Amino acid sequence: MSVDEYNRFRQMLEKSSGIMLGEGKEYLVTSRLRRMMERESVASISDLLVAMERNRSLQESVIDAMTTNETLWFRDEHPYRIFREKLLPELAQQRRPLKIWSAACSTGQEPYSLSIEIEEFRKKNPGQLMTGERIVATDISPSSLAAAKEGVYQQLAIRRGMNDQHLKVYFEEVDSDRWRINSQVRSRVDFRAQNLQQSFALLGKFDIIFCRNVLIYFSADLKHDILKRMHGSLNPGGYLMLGASEAMNNLSDYFEMVQCHPGIVYRAKKTGGA
């Protein structure tokens, strides 16, 4: 792959998905796209870029391959502790059904983990949460969304963060190597396709947004734009949870930082800047 080919591919990926590839990531492109290029009988990245201009489904497949990432159950722990110990008790006092957005949900581990946390909270605090809570889970990747909707995970994926007690209570064994999330956990999660560069208007308003470990792949300008629009998607006083390595810069008119010792969550201010 030549430098020119790589740079043209980077420009295409950023324009279509918002994701920025750094210098020297040719190996990542090659490893992600090798099988697809063999299947489509495409000899080079230049030929692939030309073919994508004629074939929209091929473009979607390329973006899908470049944006699909593995994830964990209850990733990083602190966000889930904050969710169950601070956010759920506080928002339960509003006495209306809770609505949560899991942005860039990949293959479903985050929204299902949140749904399990809600189940656990209900058991320990009967009557506090109003029924009807919803988790809207979005991703740009069709293959990730298809896997998430199916809710079936191989043993290797299950063992990445899922403890034995939750596995026993919230999963059904399909066979010796696969487990399916149970219907109660699945029932409150609604999976939808969403490119974070595009409008969030059709998603509605939320009490909590989890947008973790995705903004690090975007330009500073796009990240700023996404965070401002996420503020517009939060109910007054709603919360935004970012990844541990992600920070809120130059948005003090929109969000205030809430220290949770350990961990941080951002509360939406009632009015944003112009």
mmCIF file of C-alpha atoms in Angstrom:
data_model
loop_
_atom_site.group_PDB
_atom_site.id
_atom_site.type_symbol
_atom_site.label_atom_id
_atom_site.label_comp_id
_atom_site.label_asym_id
_atom_site.label_seq_id
_atom_site.Cartn_x
_atom_site.Cartn_y
_atom_site.Cartn_z
ATOM 1 C CA MET A 1 0.000 0.000 0.000
ATOM 2 C CA SER A 2 1.506 3.308 -1.076
ATOM 3 C CA VAL A 3 1.488 6.448 1.064
ATOM 4 C CA ASP A 4 -0.917 8.058 -1.422
ATOM 5 C CA GLU A 5 -3.304 5.084 -1.243
ATOM 6 C CA TYR A 6 -3.248 5.126 2.538
ATOM 7 C CA ASN A 7 -3.898 8.856 2.697
ATOM 8 C CA ARG A 8 -6.836 8.609 0.279
ATOM 9 C CA PHE A 9 -8.281 5.748 2.315
ATOM 10 C CA ARG A 10 -7.887 7.777 5.524
ATOM 11 C CA GLN A 11 -9.755 10.692 3.953
ATOM 12 C CA MET A 12 -12.602 8.412 2.836
ATOM 13 C CA LEU A 13 -12.924 6.815 6.275
ATOM 14 C CA GLU A 14 -12.973 10.137 8.105
ATOM 15 C CA LYS A 15 -15.528 11.641 5.718
ATOM 16 C CA SER A 16 -17.874 8.655 5.954
ATOM 17 C CA SER A 17 -17.532 7.633 9.611
ATOM 18 C CA GLY A 18 -15.663 10.427 11.386
ATOM 19 C CA ILE A 19 -12.851 8.076 12.394
ATOM 20 C CA MET A 20 -9.321 9.417 11.979
ATOM 21 C CA LEU A 21 -6.495 7.001 11.289
ATOM 22 C CA GLY A 22 -3.086 8.181 12.429
ATOM 23 C CA GLU A 23 0.197 7.902 10.578
ATOM 24 C CA GLY A 24 1.646 4.447 10.133
ATOM 25 C CA LYS A 25 -1.615 2.480 10.483
ATOM 26 C CA GLU A 26 -1.341 0.761 7.097
ATOM 27 C CA TYR A 27 -1.062 -2.598 8.863
ATOM 28 C CA LEU A 28 -4.485 -2.042 10.481
ATOM 29 C CA VAL A 29 -6.143 -1.320 7.136
ATOM 30 C CA THR A 30 -4.490 -4.346 5.548
ATOM 31 C CA SER A 31 -5.459 -6.719 8.368
ATOM 32 C CA ARG A 32 -9.056 -5.500 8.552
ATOM 33 C CA LEU A 33 -9.685 -5.555 4.797
ATOM 34 C CA ARG A 34 -7.603 -8.502 3.538
ATOM 35 C CA ARG A 35 -10.411 -11.068 3.472
ATOM 36 C CA MET A 36 -12.902 -8.656 1.954
ATOM 37 C CA MET A 37 -10.514 -7.653 -0.823
ATOM 38 C CA GLU A 38 -9.850 -11.316 -1.609
ATOM 39 C CA ARG A 39 -13.573 -12.048 -1.657
ATOM 40 C CA GLU A 40 -14.274 -9.097 -3.956
ATOM 41 C CA SER A 41 -11.211 -9.846 -6.139
ATOM 42 C CA VAL A 42 -9.837 -6.361 -5.512
ATOM 43 C CA ALA A 43 -6.078 -6.169 -5.905
ATOM 44 C CA SER A 44 -5.248 -2.830 -4.272
ATOM 45 C CA ILE A 45 -6.596 -0.073 -2.050
ATOM 46 C CA SER A 46 -6.804 2.166 -5.132
ATOM 47 C CA ASP A 47 -9.013 -0.386 -6.877
ATOM 48 C CA LEU A 48 -11.091 -0.725 -3.705
ATOM 49 C CA LEU A 49 -11.679 3.034 -3.504
ATOM 50 C CA VAL A 50 -12.821 3.083 -7.137
ATOM 51 C CA ALA A 51 -15.138 0.107 -6.569
ATOM 52 C CA MET A 52 -16.630 1.765 -3.504
ATOM 53 C CA GLU A 53 -17.668 4.790 -5.567
ATOM 54 C CA ARG A 54 -19.812 2.486 -7.724
ATOM 55 C CA ASN A 55 -21.043 0.173 -4.993
ATOM 56 C CA ARG A 56 -22.681 1.657 -1.883
ATOM 57 C CA SER A 57 -22.969 -1.715 -0.137
ATOM 58 C CA LEU A 58 -19.244 -2.296 -0.596
ATOM 59 C CA GLN A 59 -18.538 1.073 1.022
ATOM 60 C CA GLU A 60 -20.739 0.101 3.973
ATOM 61 C CA SER A 61 -18.881 -3.217 4.284
ATOM 62 C CA VAL A 62 -15.510 -1.475 4.310
ATOM 63 C CA ILE A 63 -16.643 0.993 7.002
ATOM 64 C CA ASP A 64 -18.123 -1.918 8.939
ATOM 65 C CA ALA A 65 -14.817 -3.789 8.860
ATOM 66 C CA MET A 66 -12.874 -0.717 9.979
ATOM 67 C CA THR A 67 -15.199 0.246 12.842
ATOM 68 C CA THR A 68 -15.963 -3.148 14.423
ATOM 69 C CA ASN A 69 -14.180 -3.534 17.758
ATOM 70 C CA GLU A 70 -14.271 -6.074 20.555
ATOM 71 C CA THR A 71 -15.606 -4.900 23.883
ATOM 72 C CA LEU A 72 -16.094 -6.104 27.446
ATOM 73 C CA TRP A 73 -18.901 -6.675 29.924
ATOM 74 C CA PHE A 74 -18.972 -4.014 32.673
ATOM 75 C CA ARG A 75 -15.919 -2.380 31.094
ATOM 76 C CA ASP A 76 -13.721 -0.389 33.523
ATOM 77 C CA GLU A 77 -16.123 -0.967 36.494
ATOM 78 C CA HIS A 78 -16.180 2.670 37.731
ATOM 79 C CA PRO A 79 -18.864 3.817 35.241
ATOM 80 C CA TYR A 80 -21.143 0.973 36.337
ATOM 81 C CA ARG A 81 -20.538 1.656 40.011
ATOM 82 C CA ILE A 82 -21.442 5.320 39.432
ATOM 83 C CA PHE A 83 -24.493 4.206 37.458
ATOM 84 C CA ARG A 84 -25.851 1.932 40.202
ATOM 85 C CA GLU A 85 -24.777 3.920 43.276
ATOM 86 C CA LYS A 86 -25.380 7.513 42.154
ATOM 87 C CA LEU A 87 -27.301 7.875 38.900
ATOM 88 C CA LEU A 88 -30.027 5.276 39.371
ATOM 89 C CA PRO A 89 -30.944 6.355 42.941
ATOM 90 C CA GLU A 90 -30.942 10.032 41.960
ATOM 91 C CA LEU A 91 -32.918 9.675 38.743
ATOM 92 C CA ALA A 92 -35.389 7.262 40.354
ATOM 93 C CA GLN A 93 -36.655 10.223 42.384
ATOM 94 C CA GLN A 94 -38.007 11.842 39.202
ATOM 95 C CA ARG A 95 -40.763 9.212 39.159
ATOM 96 C CA ARG A 96 -40.821 8.657 35.418
ATOM 97 C CA PRO A 97 -39.403 5.883 33.225
ATOM 98 C CA LEU A 98 -35.658 6.173 32.740
ATOM 99 C CA LYS A 99 -34.239 6.532 29.215
ATOM 100 C CA ILE A 100 -30.589 5.755 28.456
ATOM 101 C CA TRP A 101 -28.523 5.968 25.269
ATOM 102 C CA SER A 102 -25.574 3.628 24.736
ATOM 103 C CA ALA A 103 -23.720 5.263 21.825
ATOM 104 C CA ALA A 104 -21.283 3.153 19.763
ATOM 105 C CA CYS A 105 -22.564 0.019 21.492
ATOM 106 C CA SER A 106 -20.578 -2.439 19.337
ATOM 107 C CA THR A 107 -21.857 -6.010 19.856
ATOM 108 C CA GLY A 108 -24.101 -5.120 22.780
ATOM 109 C CA GLN A 109 -22.057 -5.723 25.913
ATOM 110 C CA GLU A 110 -22.491 -2.179 27.249
ATOM 111 C CA PRO A 111 -26.294 -1.838 26.889
ATOM 112 C CA TYR A 112 -26.855 -5.360 28.181
ATOM 113 C CA SER A 113 -24.534 -4.648 31.134
ATOM 114 C CA LEU A 114 -26.605 -1.542 31.895
ATOM 115 C CA SER A 115 -29.797 -3.575 31.667
ATOM 116 C CA ILE A 116 -28.367 -6.131 34.108
ATOM 117 C CA GLU A 117 -27.479 -3.284 36.490
ATOM 118 C CA ILE A 118 -31.099 -2.101 36.315
ATOM 119 C CA GLU A 119 -32.300 -5.629 37.102
ATOM 120 C CA GLU A 120 -29.969 -5.803 40.097
ATOM 121 C CA PHE A 121 -31.074 -2.362 41.311
ATOM 122 C CA ARG A 122 -34.735 -3.394 41.098
ATOM 123 C CA LYS A 123 -34.090 -6.490 43.192
ATOM 124 C CA LYS A 124 -32.300 -4.514 45.906
ATOM 125 C CA ASN A 125 -34.601 -1.466 45.810
ATOM 126 C CA PRO A 126 -38.112 -2.688 45.036
ATOM 127 C CA GLY A 127 -40.507 0.002 43.903
ATOM 128 C CA GLN A 128 -37.934 2.776 43.475
ATOM 129 C CA LEU A 129 -37.663 2.675 39.668
ATOM 130 C CA MET A 130 -40.762 3.234 37.588
ATOM 131 C CA THR A 131 -41.379 0.528 35.010
ATOM 132 C CA GLY A 132 -40.873 1.243 31.328
ATOM 133 C CA GLU A 133 -37.192 2.190 31.303
ATOM 134 C CA ARG A 134 -35.580 2.020 27.856
ATOM 135 C CA ILE A 135 -32.007 1.688 26.616
ATOM 136 C CA VAL A 136 -31.421 2.885 23.055
ATOM 137 C CA ALA A 137 -28.208 1.287 21.776
ATOM 138 C CA THR A 138 -26.677 2.585 18.545
ATOM 139 C CA ASP A 139 -23.724 1.786 16.317
ATOM 140 C CA ILE A 140 -22.560 2.518 12.779
ATOM 141 C CA SER A 141 -21.653 -1.138 12.141
ATOM 142 C CA PRO A 142 -24.413 -3.346 10.671
ATOM 143 C CA SER A 143 -22.596 -6.555 11.637
ATOM 144 C CA SER A 144 -22.134 -5.400 15.238
ATOM 145 C CA LEU A 145 -25.801 -4.448 15.519
ATOM 146 C CA ALA A 146 -26.888 -7.802 14.073
ATOM 147 C CA ALA A 147 -24.771 -9.653 16.643
ATOM 148 C CA ALA A 148 -26.046 -7.422 19.455
ATOM 149 C CA LYS A 149 -29.691 -7.984 18.513
ATOM 150 C CA GLU A 150 -29.153 -11.743 18.470
ATOM 151 C CA GLY A 151 -27.697 -11.559 21.976
ATOM 152 C CA VAL A 152 -25.737 -14.800 21.639
ATOM 153 C CA TYR A 153 -22.099 -14.844 22.764
ATOM 154 C CA GLN A 154 -19.374 -17.446 22.608
ATOM 155 C CA GLN A 155 -17.683 -18.559 25.793
ATOM 156 C CA LEU A 156 -14.563 -16.495 25.036
ATOM 157 C CA ALA A 157 -16.606 -13.299 24.720
ATOM 158 C CA ILE A 158 -18.670 -14.123 27.816
ATOM 159 C CA ARG A 159 -15.555 -14.515 29.927
ATOM 160 C CA ARG A 160 -14.393 -10.997 29.113
ATOM 161 C CA GLY A 161 -15.894 -9.358 32.186
ATOM 162 C CA MET A 162 -18.968 -11.481 32.985
ATOM 163 C CA ASN A 163 -18.940 -13.085 36.438
ATOM 164 C CA ASP A 164 -20.355 -16.533 37.126
ATOM 165 C CA GLN A 165 -23.314 -15.294 39.161
ATOM 166 C CA HIS A 166 -24.559 -12.931 36.451
ATOM 167 C CA LEU A 167 -23.956 -15.615 33.831
ATOM 168 C CA LYS A 168 -26.123 -18.044 35.764
ATOM 169 C CA VAL A 169 -28.954 -15.574 36.364
ATOM 170 C CA TYR A 170 -29.075 -13.582 33.139
ATOM 171 C CA PHE A 171 -28.031 -16.021 30.404
ATOM 172 C CA GLU A 172 -29.352 -19.234 28.897
ATOM 173 C CA GLU A 173 -26.952 -21.878 27.628
ATOM 174 C CA VAL A 174 -27.389 -22.471 23.879
ATOM 175 C CA ASP A 175 -24.715 -25.166 23.611
ATOM 176 C CA SER A 176 -21.329 -25.964 25.117
ATOM 177 C CA ASP A 177 -19.754 -22.782 23.707
ATOM 178 C CA ARG A 178 -22.593 -20.245 23.388
ATOM 179 C CA TRP A 179 -24.834 -18.309 25.764
ATOM 180 C CA ARG A 180 -27.904 -16.144 25.072
ATOM 181 C CA ILE A 181 -28.849 -13.085 27.145
ATOM 182 C CA ASN A 182 -32.259 -13.677 28.699
ATOM 183 C CA SER A 183 -35.481 -12.083 27.487
ATOM 184 C CA GLN A 184 -35.930 -9.782 30.499
ATOM 185 C CA VAL A 185 -32.536 -8.122 29.979
ATOM 186 C CA ARG A 186 -33.030 -7.948 26.201
ATOM 187 C CA SER A 187 -36.538 -6.530 26.382
ATOM 188 C CA ARG A 188 -35.535 -3.019 27.504
ATOM 189 C CA VAL A 189 -32.815 -2.574 24.825
ATOM 190 C CA ASP A 190 -33.634 -1.116 21.405
ATOM 191 C CA PHE A 191 -30.822 -1.361 18.824
ATOM 192 C CA ARG A 192 -30.607 1.210 16.017
ATOM 193 C CA ALA A 193 -28.129 2.256 13.342
ATOM 194 C CA GLN A 194 -26.596 5.676 14.014
ATOM 195 C CA ASN A 195 -23.627 7.543 12.562
ATOM 196 C CA LEU A 196 -22.520 10.008 15.239
ATOM 197 C CA GLN A 197 -21.789 12.586 12.545
ATOM 198 C CA GLN A 198 -25.495 12.712 11.736
ATOM 199 C CA SER A 199 -28.469 14.195 13.594
ATOM 200 C CA PHE A 200 -29.621 12.613 16.867
ATOM 201 C CA ALA A 201 -33.075 14.217 16.643
ATOM 202 C CA LEU A 202 -34.962 10.980 15.933
ATOM 203 C CA LEU A 203 -33.513 9.289 19.024
ATOM 204 C CA GLY A 204 -35.374 11.559 21.435
ATOM 205 C CA LYS A 205 -34.278 12.797 24.863
ATOM 206 C CA PHE A 206 -32.294 10.874 27.473
ATOM 207 C CA ASP A 207 -31.546 10.911 31.182
ATOM 208 C CA ILE A 208 -28.117 9.302 30.707
ATOM 209 C CA ILE A 209 -25.819 8.933 27.706
ATOM 210 C CA PHE A 210 -22.943 6.473 27.712
ATOM 211 C CA CYS A 211 -20.488 7.465 24.957
ATOM 212 C CA ARG A 212 -17.310 5.704 25.955
ATOM 213 C CA ASN A 213 -14.072 5.005 24.098
ATOM 214 C CA VAL A 214 -15.214 6.273 20.699
ATOM 215 C CA LEU A 215 -14.592 10.046 20.689
ATOM 216 C CA ILE A 216 -10.838 9.418 20.877
ATOM 217 C CA TYR A 217 -11.016 8.359 17.210
ATOM 218 C CA PHE A 218 -12.516 11.669 16.035
ATOM 219 C CA SER A 219 -11.051 15.073 15.249
ATOM 220 C CA ALA A 220 -11.256 17.763 17.924
ATOM 221 C CA ASP A 221 -13.864 19.673 15.900
ATOM 222 C CA LEU A 222 -16.080 16.634 15.361
ATOM 223 C CA LYS A 223 -15.784 15.623 19.016
ATOM 224 C CA HIS A 224 -16.822 19.151 20.064
ATOM 225 C CA ASP A 225 -19.805 19.038 17.696
ATOM 226 C CA ILE A 226 -20.932 15.601 18.915
ATOM 227 C CA LEU A 227 -20.734 16.621 22.572
ATOM 228 C CA LYS A 228 -22.756 19.785 21.963
ATOM 229 C CA ARG A 229 -25.440 17.773 20.183
ATOM 230 C CA MET A 230 -25.430 15.176 22.944
ATOM 231 C CA HIS A 231 -26.100 18.007 25.387
ATOM 232 C CA GLY A 232 -29.173 18.779 23.292
ATOM 233 C CA SER A 233 -30.225 15.128 23.575
ATOM 234 C CA LEU A 234 -30.113 15.135 27.384
ATOM 235 C CA ASN A 235 -32.948 16.124 29.657
ATOM 236 C CA PRO A 236 -32.060 19.035 31.979
ATOM 237 C CA GLY A 237 -29.684 17.719 34.612
ATOM 238 C CA GLY A 238 -29.058 14.529 32.637
ATOM 239 C CA TYR A 239 -25.683 12.799 32.695
ATOM 240 C CA LEU A 240 -23.012 11.987 30.120
ATOM 241 C CA MET A 241 -20.446 9.241 30.754
ATOM 242 C CA LEU A 242 -17.234 9.323 28.705
ATOM 243 C CA GLY A 243 -14.334 6.882 28.542
ATOM 244 C CA ALA A 244 -11.523 7.063 31.057
ATOM 245 C CA SER A 245 -9.096 8.547 28.520
ATOM 246 C CA GLU A 246 -11.595 11.091 27.137
ATOM 247 C CA ALA A 247 -11.946 14.633 28.417
ATOM 248 C CA MET A 248 -14.463 17.462 28.103
ATOM 249 C CA ASN A 249 -12.678 20.505 26.683
ATOM 250 C CA ASN A 250 -14.109 24.002 26.163
ATOM 251 C CA LEU A 251 -17.672 22.942 26.948
ATOM 252 C CA SER A 252 -18.116 24.406 30.427
ATOM 253 C CA ASP A 253 -21.258 26.230 29.238
ATOM 254 C CA TYR A 254 -22.851 22.867 28.527
ATOM 255 C CA PHE A 255 -21.577 20.421 31.161
ATOM 256 C CA GLU A 256 -20.289 20.440 34.707
ATOM 257 C CA MET A 257 -17.882 17.782 35.949
ATOM 258 C CA VAL A 258 -19.074 15.649 38.863
ATOM 259 C CA GLN A 259 -16.306 13.866 40.773
ATOM 260 C CA CYS A 260 -17.375 10.444 42.046
ATOM 261 C CA HIS A 261 -14.140 9.290 43.746
ATOM 262 C CA PRO A 262 -13.083 7.393 41.747
ATOM 263 C CA GLY A 263 -14.498 8.245 38.362
ATOM 264 C CA ILE A 264 -16.095 11.249 36.679
ATOM 265 C CA VAL A 265 -19.488 11.904 35.123
ATOM 266 C CA TYR A 266 -20.696 15.059 33.375
ATOM 267 C CA ARG A 267 -24.020 16.708 34.231
ATOM 268 C CA ALA A 268 -25.810 18.705 31.544
ATOM 269 C CA LYS A 269 -26.403 22.313 32.444
ATOM 270 C CA LYS A 270 -29.938 23.548 31.894
ATOM 271 C CA THR A 271 -28.900 26.038 29.233
ATOM 272 C CA GLY A 272 -26.002 25.710 26.842
ATOM 273 C CA GLY A 273 -23.928 28.378 25.226
ATOM 274 C CA ALA A 274 -24.729 29.860 21.845
#
